[in-house]
Amino acid sequence: MGTPITTTGQLAPLLQRLRKNQGLSQAGLGQKLGLSQERISRIERFPEKVTLDQLLTVLMALDAELQVVPRHTSSGKPTVTSTASGKLSGEEW
C-alpha cells in the first residue's frame, strides 16, 4: 500500500522509513548510490531541494517508486482541472 504525499514535509520521514525498512544506515544507502552519509542526511532532511531525477534514483535504491495519481473529491471528480487558458485551476505556477 502506498503513502500519499501532499507536502514536502511528509517526504522526509517517508524516505527515512523506507531506508530503515531496507535495513540501511545513511552510510549504507550512500554506498549504494556512491554518495556520502552527509549527502544522504541532507536529502532526507531537505528532499524538496533535490531534483526529481535524484529523488527517483534514491527511491530506486530503496526499492520504491513514485506514483502520481489524481486526487478526487467526494463527487469522484479530480480536484485539479485544466482551464481553457491552459493553466491549472486552483494553482499558481
Short mmCIF file of C-alpha atoms in Angstrom, two decimals:
data_model
loop_
_atom_site.label_atom_id
_atom_site.label_comp_id
_atom_site.label_asym_id
_atom_site.label_seq_id
_atom_site.Cartn_x
_atom_site.Cartn_y
_atom_site.Cartn_z
CA MET A 1 0.00 0.00 0.00
CA GLY A 2 1.31 3.44 -0.90
CA THR A 3 1.67 6.51 1.24
CA PRO A 4 0.06 9.67 -0.13
CA ILE A 5 2.44 12.63 -0.04
CA THR A 6 0.90 16.07 -0.40
CA THR A 7 3.66 18.20 1.18
CA THR A 8 7.45 18.10 1.18
CA GLY A 9 7.32 17.79 4.97
CA GLN A 10 5.76 14.34 4.55
CA LEU A 11 8.50 13.17 2.21
CA ALA A 12 11.40 13.37 4.68
CA PRO A 13 10.06 10.83 7.21
CA LEU A 14 8.95 8.56 4.37
CA LEU A 15 12.47 8.45 2.93
CA GLN A 16 13.88 7.66 6.37
CA ARG A 17 11.30 4.91 6.93
CA LEU A 18 11.99 3.35 3.53
CA ARG A 19 15.73 3.34 4.24
CA LYS A 20 15.30 1.80 7.69
CA ASN A 21 12.87 -0.82 6.33
CA GLN A 22 15.65 -1.89 3.95
CA GLY A 23 17.97 -2.25 6.96
CA LEU A 24 20.22 0.51 5.66
CA SER A 25 22.03 3.22 7.55
CA GLN A 26 22.57 6.56 5.86
CA ALA A 27 26.15 5.45 5.18
CA GLY A 28 24.90 2.17 3.70
CA LEU A 29 22.47 3.92 1.38
CA GLY A 30 25.21 6.34 0.46
CA GLN A 31 27.46 3.42 -0.52
CA LYS A 32 24.76 2.02 -2.78
CA LEU A 33 24.44 5.39 -4.51
CA GLY A 34 28.06 6.48 -4.44
CA LEU A 35 27.22 9.34 -2.08
CA SER A 36 28.46 10.34 1.36
CA GLN A 37 26.47 9.78 4.53
CA GLU A 38 26.29 13.56 4.86
CA ARG A 39 24.64 13.87 1.43
CA ILE A 40 22.05 11.20 2.32
CA SER A 41 21.35 13.09 5.55
CA ARG A 42 20.74 16.32 3.59
CA ILE A 43 18.48 14.50 1.11
CA GLU A 44 16.42 13.07 3.95
CA ARG A 45 16.19 16.39 5.80
CA PHE A 46 15.53 18.54 2.74
CA PRO A 47 14.03 16.34 -0.02
CA GLU A 48 12.48 19.41 -1.64
CA LYS A 49 15.99 20.56 -2.57
CA VAL A 50 16.86 17.55 -4.74
CA THR A 51 15.97 17.17 -8.39
CA LEU A 52 13.29 14.77 -9.48
CA ASP A 53 15.98 12.63 -11.10
CA GLN A 54 17.90 12.45 -7.81
CA LEU A 55 14.74 11.59 -5.88
CA LEU A 56 13.90 8.81 -8.33
CA THR A 57 17.44 7.44 -8.01
CA VAL A 58 17.15 7.34 -4.22
CA LEU A 59 13.73 5.68 -4.45
CA MET A 60 15.10 3.07 -6.85
CA ALA A 61 17.91 2.27 -4.41
CA LEU A 62 15.25 1.86 -1.70
CA ASP A 63 13.21 -0.48 -3.91
CA ALA A 64 10.40 2.08 -4.06
CA GLU A 65 8.76 4.06 -6.84
CA LEU A 66 6.96 7.32 -7.35
CA GLN A 67 3.35 7.18 -8.49
CA VAL A 68 1.29 10.22 -9.39
CA VAL A 69 -2.46 9.80 -9.23
CA PRO A 70 -5.25 12.35 -9.44
CA ARG A 71 -6.84 13.40 -6.18
CA HIS A 72 -10.61 13.11 -6.19
CA THR A 73 -13.29 14.93 -4.27
CA SER A 74 -16.22 13.12 -2.69
CA SER A 75 -18.04 13.53 -6.02
CA GLY A 76 -15.32 11.49 -7.71
CA LYS A 77 -14.12 14.40 -9.84
CA PRO A 78 -10.42 15.38 -9.89
CA THR A 79 -9.63 18.38 -7.69
CA VAL A 80 -7.28 19.99 -10.23
CA THR A 81 -8.70 20.68 -13.65
CA SER A 82 -7.37 22.28 -16.80
CA THR A 83 -8.87 25.56 -17.93
CA ALA A 84 -9.22 26.89 -21.45
CA SER A 85 -6.16 29.10 -20.93
CA GLY A 86 -4.03 26.03 -20.29
CA LYS A 87 -3.45 26.96 -16.64
CA LEU A 88 -4.43 24.66 -13.84
CA SER A 89 -7.27 25.99 -11.77
CA GLY A 90 -6.57 26.37 -8.09
CA GLU A 91 -2.81 26.53 -8.56
CA GLU A 92 -0.30 29.18 -9.47
CA TRP A 93 2.84 28.35 -11.42
#
